[in-house]
PDB file of C-alpha atoms and ligand atoms in Angstrom:
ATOM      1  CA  UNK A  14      22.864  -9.245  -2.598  1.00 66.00           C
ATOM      2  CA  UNK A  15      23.864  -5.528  -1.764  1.00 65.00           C
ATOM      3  CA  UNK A  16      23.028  -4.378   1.602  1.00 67.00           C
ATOM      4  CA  UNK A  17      22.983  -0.812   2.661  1.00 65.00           C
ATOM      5  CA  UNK A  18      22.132   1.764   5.185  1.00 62.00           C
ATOM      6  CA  UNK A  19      19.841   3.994   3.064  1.00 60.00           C
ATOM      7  CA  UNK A  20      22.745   4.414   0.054  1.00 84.00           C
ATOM      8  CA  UNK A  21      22.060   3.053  -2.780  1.00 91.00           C
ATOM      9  CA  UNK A  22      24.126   1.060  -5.107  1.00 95.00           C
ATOM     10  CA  UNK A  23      25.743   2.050  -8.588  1.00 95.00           C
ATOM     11  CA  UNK A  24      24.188  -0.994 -10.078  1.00 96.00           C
ATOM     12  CA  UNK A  25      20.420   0.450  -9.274  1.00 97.00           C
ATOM     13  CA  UNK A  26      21.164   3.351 -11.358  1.00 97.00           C
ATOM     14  CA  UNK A  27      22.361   2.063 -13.672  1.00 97.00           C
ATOM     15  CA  UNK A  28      18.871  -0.413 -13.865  1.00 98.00           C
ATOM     16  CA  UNK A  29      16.726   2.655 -13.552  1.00 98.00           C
ATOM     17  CA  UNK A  30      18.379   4.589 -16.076  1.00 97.00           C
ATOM     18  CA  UNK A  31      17.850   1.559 -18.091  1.00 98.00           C
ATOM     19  CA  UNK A  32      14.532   1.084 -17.137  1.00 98.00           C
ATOM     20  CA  UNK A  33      11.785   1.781 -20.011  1.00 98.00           C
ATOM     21  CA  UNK A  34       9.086  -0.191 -17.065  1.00 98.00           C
ATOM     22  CA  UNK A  35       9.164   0.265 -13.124  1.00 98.00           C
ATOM     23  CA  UNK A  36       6.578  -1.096 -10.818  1.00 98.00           C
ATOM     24  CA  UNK A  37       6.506  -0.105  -7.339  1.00 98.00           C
ATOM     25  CA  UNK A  38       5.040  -1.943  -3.907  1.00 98.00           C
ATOM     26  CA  UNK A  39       4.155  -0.458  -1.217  1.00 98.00           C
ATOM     27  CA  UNK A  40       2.909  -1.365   2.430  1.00 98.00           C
ATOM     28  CA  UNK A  41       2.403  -0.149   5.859  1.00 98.00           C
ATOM     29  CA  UNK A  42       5.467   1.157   6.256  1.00 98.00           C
ATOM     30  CA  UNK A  43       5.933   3.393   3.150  1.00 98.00           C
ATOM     31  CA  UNK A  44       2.998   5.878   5.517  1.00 98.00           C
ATOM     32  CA  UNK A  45       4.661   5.623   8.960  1.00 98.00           C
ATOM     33  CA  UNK A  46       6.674   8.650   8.949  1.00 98.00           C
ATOM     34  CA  UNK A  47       3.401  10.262   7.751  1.00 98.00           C
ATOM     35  CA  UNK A  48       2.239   9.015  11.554  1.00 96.00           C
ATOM     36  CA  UNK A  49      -0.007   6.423   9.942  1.00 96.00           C
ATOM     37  CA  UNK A  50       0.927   3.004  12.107  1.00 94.00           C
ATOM     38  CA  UNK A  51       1.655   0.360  10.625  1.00 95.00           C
ATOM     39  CA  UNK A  52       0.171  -3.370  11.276  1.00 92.00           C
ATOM     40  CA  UNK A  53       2.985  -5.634  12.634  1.00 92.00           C
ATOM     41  CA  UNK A  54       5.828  -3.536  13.818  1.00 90.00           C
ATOM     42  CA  UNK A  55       5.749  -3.229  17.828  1.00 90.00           C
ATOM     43  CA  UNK A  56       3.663  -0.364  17.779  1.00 89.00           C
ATOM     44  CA  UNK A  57       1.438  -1.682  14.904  1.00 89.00           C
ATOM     45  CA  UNK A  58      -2.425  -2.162  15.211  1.00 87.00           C
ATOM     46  CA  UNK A  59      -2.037  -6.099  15.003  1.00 81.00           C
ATOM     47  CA  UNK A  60       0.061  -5.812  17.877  1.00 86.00           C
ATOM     48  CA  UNK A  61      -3.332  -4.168  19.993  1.00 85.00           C
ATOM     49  CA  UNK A  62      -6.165  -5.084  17.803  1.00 82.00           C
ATOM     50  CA  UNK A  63      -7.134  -8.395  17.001  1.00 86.00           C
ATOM     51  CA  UNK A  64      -8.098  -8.781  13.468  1.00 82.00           C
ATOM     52  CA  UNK A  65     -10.850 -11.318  13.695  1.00 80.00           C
ATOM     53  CA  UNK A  66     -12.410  -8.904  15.777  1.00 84.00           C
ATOM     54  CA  UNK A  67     -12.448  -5.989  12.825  1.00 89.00           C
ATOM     55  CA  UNK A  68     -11.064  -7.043   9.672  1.00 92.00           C
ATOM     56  CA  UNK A  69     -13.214  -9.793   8.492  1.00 92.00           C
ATOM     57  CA  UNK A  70     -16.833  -9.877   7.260  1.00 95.00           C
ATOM     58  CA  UNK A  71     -17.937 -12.290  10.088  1.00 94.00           C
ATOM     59  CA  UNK A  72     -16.796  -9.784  12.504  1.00 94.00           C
ATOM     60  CA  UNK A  73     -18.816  -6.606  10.830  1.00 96.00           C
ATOM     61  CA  UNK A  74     -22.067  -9.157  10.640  1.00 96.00           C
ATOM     62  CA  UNK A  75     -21.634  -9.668  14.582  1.00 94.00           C
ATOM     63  CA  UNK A  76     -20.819  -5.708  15.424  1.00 94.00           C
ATOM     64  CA  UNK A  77     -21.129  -3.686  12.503  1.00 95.00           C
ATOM     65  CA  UNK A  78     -20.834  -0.581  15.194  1.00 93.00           C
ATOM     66  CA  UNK A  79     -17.776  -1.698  16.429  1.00 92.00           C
ATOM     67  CA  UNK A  80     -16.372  -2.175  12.838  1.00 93.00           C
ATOM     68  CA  UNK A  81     -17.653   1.014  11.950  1.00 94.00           C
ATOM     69  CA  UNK A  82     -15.973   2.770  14.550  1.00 91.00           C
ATOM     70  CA  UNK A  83     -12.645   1.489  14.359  1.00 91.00           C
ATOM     71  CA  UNK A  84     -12.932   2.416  10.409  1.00 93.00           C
ATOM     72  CA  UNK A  85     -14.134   5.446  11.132  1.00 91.00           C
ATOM     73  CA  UNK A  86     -11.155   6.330  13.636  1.00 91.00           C
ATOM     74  CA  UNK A  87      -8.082   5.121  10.958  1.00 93.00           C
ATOM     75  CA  UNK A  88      -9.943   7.148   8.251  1.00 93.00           C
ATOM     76  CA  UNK A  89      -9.955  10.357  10.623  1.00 93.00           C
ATOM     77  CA  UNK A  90      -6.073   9.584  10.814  1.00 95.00           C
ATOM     78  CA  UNK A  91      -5.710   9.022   7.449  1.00 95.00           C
ATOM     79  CA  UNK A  92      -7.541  12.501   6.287  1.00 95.00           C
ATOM     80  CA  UNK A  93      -5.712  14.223   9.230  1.00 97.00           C
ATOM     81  CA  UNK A  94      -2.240  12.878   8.271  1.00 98.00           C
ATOM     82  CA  UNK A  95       0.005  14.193   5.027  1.00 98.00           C
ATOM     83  CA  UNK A  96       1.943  12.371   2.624  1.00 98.00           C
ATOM     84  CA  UNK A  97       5.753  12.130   3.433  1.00 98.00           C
ATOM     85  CA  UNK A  98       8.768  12.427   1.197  1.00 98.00           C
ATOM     86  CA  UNK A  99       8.701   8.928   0.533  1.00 98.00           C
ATOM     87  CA  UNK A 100       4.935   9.104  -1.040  1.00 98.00           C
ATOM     88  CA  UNK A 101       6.142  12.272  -2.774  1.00 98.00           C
ATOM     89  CA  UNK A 102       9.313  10.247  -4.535  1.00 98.00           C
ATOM     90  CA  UNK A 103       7.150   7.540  -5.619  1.00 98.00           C
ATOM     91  CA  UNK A 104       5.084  10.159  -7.549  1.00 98.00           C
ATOM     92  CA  UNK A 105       7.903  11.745  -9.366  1.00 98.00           C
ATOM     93  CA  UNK A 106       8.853   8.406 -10.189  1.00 98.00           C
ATOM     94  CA  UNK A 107       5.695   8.150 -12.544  1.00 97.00           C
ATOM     95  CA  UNK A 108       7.098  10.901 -15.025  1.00 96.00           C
ATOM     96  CA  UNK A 109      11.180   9.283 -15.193  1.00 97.00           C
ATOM     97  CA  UNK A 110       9.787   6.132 -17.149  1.00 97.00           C
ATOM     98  CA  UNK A 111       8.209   5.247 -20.329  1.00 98.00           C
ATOM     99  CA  UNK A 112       5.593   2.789 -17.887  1.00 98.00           C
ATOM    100  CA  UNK A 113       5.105   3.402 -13.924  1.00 98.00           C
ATOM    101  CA  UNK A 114       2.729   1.127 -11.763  1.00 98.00           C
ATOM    102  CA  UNK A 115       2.300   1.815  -8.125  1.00 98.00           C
ATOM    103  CA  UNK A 116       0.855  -1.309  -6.411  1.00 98.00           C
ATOM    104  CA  UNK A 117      -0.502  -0.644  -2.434  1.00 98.00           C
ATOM    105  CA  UNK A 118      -1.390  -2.213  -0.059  1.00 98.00           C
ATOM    106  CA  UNK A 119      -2.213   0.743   1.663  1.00 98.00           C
ATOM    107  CA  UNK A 120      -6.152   2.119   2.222  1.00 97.00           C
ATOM    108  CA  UNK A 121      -5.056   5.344   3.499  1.00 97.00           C
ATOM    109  CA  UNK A 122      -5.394   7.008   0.180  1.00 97.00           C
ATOM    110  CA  UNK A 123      -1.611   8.726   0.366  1.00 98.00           C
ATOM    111  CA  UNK A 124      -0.519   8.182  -2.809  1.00 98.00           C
ATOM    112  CA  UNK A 125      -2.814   9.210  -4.891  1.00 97.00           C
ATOM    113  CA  UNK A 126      -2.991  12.746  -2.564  1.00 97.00           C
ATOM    114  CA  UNK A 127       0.917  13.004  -3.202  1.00 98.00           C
ATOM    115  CA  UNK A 128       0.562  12.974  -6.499  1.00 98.00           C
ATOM    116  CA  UNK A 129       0.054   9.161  -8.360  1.00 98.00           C
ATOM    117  CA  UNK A 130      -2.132   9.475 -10.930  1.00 96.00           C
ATOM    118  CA  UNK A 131      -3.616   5.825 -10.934  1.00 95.00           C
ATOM    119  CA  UNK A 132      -2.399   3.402  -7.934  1.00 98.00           C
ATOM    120  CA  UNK A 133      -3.238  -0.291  -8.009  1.00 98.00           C
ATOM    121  CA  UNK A 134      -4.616  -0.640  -4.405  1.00 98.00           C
ATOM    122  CA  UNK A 135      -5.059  -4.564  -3.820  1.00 98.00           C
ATOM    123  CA  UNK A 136      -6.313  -4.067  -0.503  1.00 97.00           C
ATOM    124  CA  UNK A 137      -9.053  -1.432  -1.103  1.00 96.00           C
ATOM    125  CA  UNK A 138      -9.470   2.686  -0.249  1.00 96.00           C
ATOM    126  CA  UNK A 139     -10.722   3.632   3.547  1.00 95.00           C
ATOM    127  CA  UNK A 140     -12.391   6.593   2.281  1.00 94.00           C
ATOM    128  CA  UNK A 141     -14.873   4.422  -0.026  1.00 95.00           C
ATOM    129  CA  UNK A 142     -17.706   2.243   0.878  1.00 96.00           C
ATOM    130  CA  UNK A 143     -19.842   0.040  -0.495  1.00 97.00           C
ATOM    131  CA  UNK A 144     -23.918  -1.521   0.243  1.00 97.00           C
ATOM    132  CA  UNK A 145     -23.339  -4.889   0.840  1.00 97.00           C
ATOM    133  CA  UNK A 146     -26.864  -5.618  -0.907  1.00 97.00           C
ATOM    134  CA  UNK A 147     -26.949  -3.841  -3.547  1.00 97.00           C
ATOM    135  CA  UNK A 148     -23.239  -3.261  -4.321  1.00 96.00           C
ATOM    136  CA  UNK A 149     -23.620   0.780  -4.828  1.00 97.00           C
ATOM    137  CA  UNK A 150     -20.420   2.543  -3.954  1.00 95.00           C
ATOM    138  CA  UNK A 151     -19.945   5.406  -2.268  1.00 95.00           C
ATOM    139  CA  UNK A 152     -17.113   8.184  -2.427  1.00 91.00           C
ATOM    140  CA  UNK A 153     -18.167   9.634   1.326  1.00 84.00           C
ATOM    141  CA  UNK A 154     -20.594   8.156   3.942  1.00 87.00           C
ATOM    142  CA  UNK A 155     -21.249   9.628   6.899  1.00 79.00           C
ATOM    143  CA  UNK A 156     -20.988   8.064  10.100  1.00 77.00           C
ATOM    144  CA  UNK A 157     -22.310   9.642  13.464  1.00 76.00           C
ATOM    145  CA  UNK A 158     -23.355   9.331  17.061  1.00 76.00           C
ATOM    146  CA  UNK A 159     -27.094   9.075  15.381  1.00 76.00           C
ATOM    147  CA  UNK A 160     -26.385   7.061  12.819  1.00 80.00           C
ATOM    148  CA  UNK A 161     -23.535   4.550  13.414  1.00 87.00           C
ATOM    149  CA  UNK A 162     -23.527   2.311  10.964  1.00 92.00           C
ATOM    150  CA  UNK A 163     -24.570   4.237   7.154  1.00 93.00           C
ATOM    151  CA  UNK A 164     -26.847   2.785   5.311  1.00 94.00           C
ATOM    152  CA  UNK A 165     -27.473   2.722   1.734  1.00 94.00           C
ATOM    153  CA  UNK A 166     -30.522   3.867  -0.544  1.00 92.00           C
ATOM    154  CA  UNK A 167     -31.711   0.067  -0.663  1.00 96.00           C
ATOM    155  CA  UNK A 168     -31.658  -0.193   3.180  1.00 94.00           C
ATOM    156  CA  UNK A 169     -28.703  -2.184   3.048  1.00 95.00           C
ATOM    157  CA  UNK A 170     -26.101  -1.649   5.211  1.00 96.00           C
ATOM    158  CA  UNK A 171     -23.102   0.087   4.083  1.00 96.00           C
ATOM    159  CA  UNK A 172     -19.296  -1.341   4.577  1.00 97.00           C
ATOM    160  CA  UNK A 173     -15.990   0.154   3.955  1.00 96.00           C
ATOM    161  CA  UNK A 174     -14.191  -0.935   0.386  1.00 96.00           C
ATOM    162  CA  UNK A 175     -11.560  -2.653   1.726  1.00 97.00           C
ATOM    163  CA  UNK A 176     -10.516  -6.357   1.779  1.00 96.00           C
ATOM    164  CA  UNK A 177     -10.846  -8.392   5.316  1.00 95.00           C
ATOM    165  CA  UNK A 178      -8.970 -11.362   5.674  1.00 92.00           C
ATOM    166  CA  UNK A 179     -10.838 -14.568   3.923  1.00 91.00           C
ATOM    167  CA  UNK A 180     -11.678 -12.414   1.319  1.00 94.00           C
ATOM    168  CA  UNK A 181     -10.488 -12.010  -2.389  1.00 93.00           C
ATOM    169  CA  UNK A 182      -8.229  -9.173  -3.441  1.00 95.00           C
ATOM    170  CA  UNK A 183     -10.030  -7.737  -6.678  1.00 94.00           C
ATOM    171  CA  UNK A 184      -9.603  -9.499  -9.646  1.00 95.00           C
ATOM    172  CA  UNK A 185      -8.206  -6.730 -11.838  1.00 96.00           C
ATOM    173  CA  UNK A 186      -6.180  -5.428  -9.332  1.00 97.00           C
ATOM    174  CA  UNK A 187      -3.929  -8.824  -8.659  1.00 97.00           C
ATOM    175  CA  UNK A 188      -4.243  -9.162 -12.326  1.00 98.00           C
ATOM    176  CA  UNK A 189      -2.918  -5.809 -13.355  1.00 98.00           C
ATOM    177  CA  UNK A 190       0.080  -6.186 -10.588  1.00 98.00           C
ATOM    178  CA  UNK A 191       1.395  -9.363 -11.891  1.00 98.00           C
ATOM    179  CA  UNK A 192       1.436  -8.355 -15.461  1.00 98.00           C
ATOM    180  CA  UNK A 193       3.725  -4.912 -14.136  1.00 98.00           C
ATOM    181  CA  UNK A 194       5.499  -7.465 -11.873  1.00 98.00           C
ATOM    182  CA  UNK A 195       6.244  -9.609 -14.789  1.00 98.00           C
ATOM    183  CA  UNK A 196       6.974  -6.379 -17.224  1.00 98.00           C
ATOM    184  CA  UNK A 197       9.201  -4.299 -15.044  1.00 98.00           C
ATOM    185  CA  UNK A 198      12.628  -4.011 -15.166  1.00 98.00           C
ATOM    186  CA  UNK A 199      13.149  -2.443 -11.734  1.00 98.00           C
ATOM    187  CA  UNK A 200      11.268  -3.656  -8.723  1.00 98.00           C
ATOM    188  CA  UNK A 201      10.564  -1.916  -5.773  1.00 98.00           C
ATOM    189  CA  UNK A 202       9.289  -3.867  -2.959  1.00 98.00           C
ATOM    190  CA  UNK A 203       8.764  -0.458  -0.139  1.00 98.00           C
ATOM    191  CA  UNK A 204       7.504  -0.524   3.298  1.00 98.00           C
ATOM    192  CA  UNK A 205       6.222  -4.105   3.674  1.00 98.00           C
ATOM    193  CA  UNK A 206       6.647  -7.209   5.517  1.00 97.00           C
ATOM    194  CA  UNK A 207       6.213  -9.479   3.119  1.00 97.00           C
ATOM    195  CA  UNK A 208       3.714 -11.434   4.827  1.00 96.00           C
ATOM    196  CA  UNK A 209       0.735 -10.981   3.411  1.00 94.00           C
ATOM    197  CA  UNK A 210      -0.086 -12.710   0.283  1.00 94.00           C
ATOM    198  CA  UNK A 211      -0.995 -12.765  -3.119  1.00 95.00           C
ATOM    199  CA  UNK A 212       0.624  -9.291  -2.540  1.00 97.00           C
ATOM    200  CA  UNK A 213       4.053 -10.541  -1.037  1.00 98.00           C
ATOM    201  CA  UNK A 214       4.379 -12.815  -4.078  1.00 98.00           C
ATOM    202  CA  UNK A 215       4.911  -9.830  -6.633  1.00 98.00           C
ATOM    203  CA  UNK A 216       8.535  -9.100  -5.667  1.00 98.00           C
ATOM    204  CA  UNK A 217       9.500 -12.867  -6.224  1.00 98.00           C
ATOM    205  CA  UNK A 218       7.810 -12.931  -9.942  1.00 98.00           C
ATOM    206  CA  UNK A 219       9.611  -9.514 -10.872  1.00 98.00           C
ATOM    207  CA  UNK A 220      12.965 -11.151 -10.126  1.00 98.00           C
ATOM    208  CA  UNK A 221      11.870 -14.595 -11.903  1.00 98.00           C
ATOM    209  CA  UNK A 222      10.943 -12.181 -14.581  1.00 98.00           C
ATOM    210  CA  UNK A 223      14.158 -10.382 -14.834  1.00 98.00           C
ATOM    211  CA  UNK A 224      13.727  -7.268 -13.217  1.00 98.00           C
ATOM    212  CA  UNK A 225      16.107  -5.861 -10.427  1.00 98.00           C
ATOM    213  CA  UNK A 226      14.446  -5.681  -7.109  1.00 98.00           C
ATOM    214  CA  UNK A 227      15.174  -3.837  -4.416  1.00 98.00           C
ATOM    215  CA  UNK A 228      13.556  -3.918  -1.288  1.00 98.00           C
ATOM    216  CA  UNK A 229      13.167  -0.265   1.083  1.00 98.00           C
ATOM    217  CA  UNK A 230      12.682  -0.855   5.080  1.00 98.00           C
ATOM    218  CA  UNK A 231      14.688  -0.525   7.968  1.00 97.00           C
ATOM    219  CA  UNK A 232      15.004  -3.905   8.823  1.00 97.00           C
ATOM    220  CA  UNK A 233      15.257  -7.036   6.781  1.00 97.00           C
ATOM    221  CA  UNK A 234      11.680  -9.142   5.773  1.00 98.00           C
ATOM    222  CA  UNK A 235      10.778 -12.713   5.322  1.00 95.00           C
ATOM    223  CA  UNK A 236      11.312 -11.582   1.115  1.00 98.00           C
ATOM    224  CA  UNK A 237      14.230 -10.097   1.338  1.00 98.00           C
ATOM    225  CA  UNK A 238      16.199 -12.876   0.306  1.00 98.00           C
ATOM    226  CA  UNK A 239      14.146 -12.527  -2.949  1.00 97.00           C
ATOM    227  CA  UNK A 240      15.856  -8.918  -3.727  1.00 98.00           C
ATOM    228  CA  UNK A 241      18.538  -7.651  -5.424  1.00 97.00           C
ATOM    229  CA  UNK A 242      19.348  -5.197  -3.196  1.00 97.00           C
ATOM    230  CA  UNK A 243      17.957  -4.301   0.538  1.00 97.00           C
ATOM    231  CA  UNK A 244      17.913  -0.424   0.996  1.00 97.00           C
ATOM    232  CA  UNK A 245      18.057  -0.243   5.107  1.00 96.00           C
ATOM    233  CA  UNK A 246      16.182   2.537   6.031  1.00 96.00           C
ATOM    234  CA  UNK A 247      12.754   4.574   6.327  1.00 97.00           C
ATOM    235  CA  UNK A 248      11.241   5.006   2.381  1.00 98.00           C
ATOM    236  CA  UNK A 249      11.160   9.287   2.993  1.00 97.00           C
ATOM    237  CA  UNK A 250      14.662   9.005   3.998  1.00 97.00           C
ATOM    238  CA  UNK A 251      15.974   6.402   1.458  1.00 97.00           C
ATOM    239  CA  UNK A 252      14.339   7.294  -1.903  1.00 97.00           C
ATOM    240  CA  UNK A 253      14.376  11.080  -2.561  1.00 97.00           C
ATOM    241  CA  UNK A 254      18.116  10.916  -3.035  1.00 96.00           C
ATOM    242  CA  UNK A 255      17.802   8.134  -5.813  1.00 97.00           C
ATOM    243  CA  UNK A 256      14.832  10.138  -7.612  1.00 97.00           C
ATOM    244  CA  UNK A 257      17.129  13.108  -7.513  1.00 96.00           C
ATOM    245  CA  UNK A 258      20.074  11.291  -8.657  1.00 96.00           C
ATOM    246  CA  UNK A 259      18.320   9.375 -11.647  1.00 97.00           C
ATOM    247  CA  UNK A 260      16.677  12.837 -12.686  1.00 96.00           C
ATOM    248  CA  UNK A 261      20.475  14.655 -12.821  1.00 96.00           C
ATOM    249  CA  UNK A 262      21.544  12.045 -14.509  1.00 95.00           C
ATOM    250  CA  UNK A 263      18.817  12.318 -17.278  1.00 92.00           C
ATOM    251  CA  UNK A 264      18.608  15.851 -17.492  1.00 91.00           C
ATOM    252  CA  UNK A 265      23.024  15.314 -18.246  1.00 90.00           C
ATOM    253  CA  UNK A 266      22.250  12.296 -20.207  1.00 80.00           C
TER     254      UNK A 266
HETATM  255  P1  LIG B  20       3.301  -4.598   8.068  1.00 80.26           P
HETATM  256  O1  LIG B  20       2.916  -3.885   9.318  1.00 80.26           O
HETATM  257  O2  LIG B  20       3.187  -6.073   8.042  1.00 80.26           O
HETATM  258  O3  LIG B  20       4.808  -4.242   7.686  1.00 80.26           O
HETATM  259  C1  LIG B  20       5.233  -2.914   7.666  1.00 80.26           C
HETATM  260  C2  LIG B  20       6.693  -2.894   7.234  1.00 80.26           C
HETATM  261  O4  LIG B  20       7.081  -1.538   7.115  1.00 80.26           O
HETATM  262  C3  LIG B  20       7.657  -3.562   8.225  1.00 80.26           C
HETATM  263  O5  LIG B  20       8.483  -4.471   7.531  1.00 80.26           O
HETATM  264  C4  LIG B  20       8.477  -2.384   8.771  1.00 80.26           C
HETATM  265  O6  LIG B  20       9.824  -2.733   9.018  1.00 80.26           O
HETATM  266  C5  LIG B  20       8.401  -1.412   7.623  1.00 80.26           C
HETATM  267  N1  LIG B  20       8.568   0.006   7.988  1.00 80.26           N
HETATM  268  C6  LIG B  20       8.323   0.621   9.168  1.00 80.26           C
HETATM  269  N2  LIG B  20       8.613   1.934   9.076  1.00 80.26           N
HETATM  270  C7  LIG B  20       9.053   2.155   7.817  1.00 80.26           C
HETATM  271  C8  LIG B  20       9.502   3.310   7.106  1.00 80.26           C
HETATM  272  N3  LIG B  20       9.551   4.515   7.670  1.00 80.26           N
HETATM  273  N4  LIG B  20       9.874   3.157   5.805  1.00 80.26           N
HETATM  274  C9  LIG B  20       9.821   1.947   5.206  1.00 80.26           C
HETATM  275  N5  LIG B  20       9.408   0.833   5.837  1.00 80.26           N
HETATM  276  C10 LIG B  20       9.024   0.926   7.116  1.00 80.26           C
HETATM  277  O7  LIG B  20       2.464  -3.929   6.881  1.00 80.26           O
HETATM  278  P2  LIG B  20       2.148  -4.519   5.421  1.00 80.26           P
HETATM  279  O8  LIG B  20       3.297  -5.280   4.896  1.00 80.26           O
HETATM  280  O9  LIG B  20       1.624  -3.379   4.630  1.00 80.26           O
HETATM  281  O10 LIG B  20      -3.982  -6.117   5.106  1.00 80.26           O
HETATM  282  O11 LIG B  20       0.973  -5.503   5.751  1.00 80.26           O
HETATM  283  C11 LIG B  20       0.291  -6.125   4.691  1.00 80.26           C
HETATM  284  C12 LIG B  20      -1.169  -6.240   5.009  1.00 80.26           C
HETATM  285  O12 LIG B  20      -1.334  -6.830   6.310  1.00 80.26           O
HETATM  286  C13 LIG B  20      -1.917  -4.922   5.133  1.00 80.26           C
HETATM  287  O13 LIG B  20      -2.313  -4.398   3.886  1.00 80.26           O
HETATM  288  C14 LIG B  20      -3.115  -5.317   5.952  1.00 80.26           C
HETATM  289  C15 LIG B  20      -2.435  -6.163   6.998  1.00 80.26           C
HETATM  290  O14 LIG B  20      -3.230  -7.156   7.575  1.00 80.26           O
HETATM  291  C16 LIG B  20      -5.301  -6.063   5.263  1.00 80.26           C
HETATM  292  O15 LIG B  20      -5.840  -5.370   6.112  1.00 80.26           O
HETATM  293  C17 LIG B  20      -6.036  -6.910   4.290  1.00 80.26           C
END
């Protein structure tokens, strides 16, 4: 396994030049330089918030106000925040192959406001919401100091679309990640621990697949064994020089 401090290796050009399919993953970390925290570094939100408290459906039937409200704060961070370099890469990325999948993790909506067209987000979108009645979603719901916790036209009341823990990931989405895990022949794994599954599972199937995987974060995960190659570094720092590279050597190819 290659090992290095943001440069990347001869051998990863070489696969992405290549490459007819590339799937990307992304977590947490891909948005911190954006000023979006992430959930388990030292600063992260697991490290303050506990998430049987917020992220789990028991915990929004017991205090739907206080769910609401902690929502309602990370998606005023997330609208307030702007992509970084690293969200901007990943979006050239999508024009440089003959197939692209971006798979998040992420809620915070980033990607798709740098630029990719169609992300695969396993874990949900923050700025949606849902009626947990009736099912009718919603693309913006209100919340205020009258009306803290929205409600739908059914009377039902309203949730964010994300997943909590003890709940599935959606069906299409897991599905359509493993078949680009399966498919790709480069594999970037950018910006997460690893510990969250069916999501940390994806890098390992690339590899058994035959794809070259390469893992982006400045330190090393409970996957990283699984890569190829370990890219040490923040993702805005680390993968505009590669995108650069790969499209002069294209444009000369
Ligand atoms: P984590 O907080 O577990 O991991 C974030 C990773 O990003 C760490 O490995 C950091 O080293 C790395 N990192 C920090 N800054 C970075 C930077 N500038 N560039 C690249 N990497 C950086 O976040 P996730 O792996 O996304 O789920 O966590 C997975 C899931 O756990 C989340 O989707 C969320 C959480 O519980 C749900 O809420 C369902």
């Amino acid at each position: 396994m290659n090992d290095s401090a943001s440069m990347y290796s001869e051998a990863l050009i070489t696969a992405l030049m290549n490459a007819d399919s590339v799937a990307v993953l992304t977590g947490a970390g891909v948005s911190a330089e954006s000023g979006v925290k992430t959930f388990r570094d030292p600063d992260g939100l697991w490290m303050k918030f506990k998430p049987e408290e917020l992220a789990n459906f028991d915990a929004f039937m017991r205090n739907p106000e206080l769910v609401w409200e902690w929502y309602n704060h990370r998606k005023e961070i997330a609208a307030s925040v702007k992509p970084n370099p690293g969200h901007y890469a990943i979006a050239e990325m999508e024009s440089l192959f003959k197939e692209f999948t971006l798979i998040t993790q992420n809620v915070d909506d980033l990607h798709r406001r740098a630029g990719t067209s169609n992300p695969i987000e396993l874990h949900g979108n923050i700025t949606r919401s849902f009626c947990i009645d009736c099912n009718k979603f919603y693309d913006k719901v209100e919340v205020s100091e009258q009306q803290k916790i929205p409600k739908c036209d059914c009377g039902g009341m309203i949730r964010p679309d994300v997943v909590w823990f003890g709940e599935m990931l959606p069906m299409n989405a897991i599905q359509t990640a493993t078949a680009a895990a399966q498919d790709a022949d480069v594999f970037f794994s950018i910006g997460t621990s690893g510990e969250v599954y069916p999501a940390a599972q994806l890098p390992g199937i690339a590899r058994q697949y035959g794809a070259y995987v390469v893992e982006v974060n400045p330190g090393k995960t409970s996957i990283s064994f699984q890569m190829n190659e370990c890219l040490l570094g923040p993702s805005g720092v680390v993968l505009p020089p590669i995108i650069e590279e790969l499209k002069r050597r294209k444009l000369s190819a």
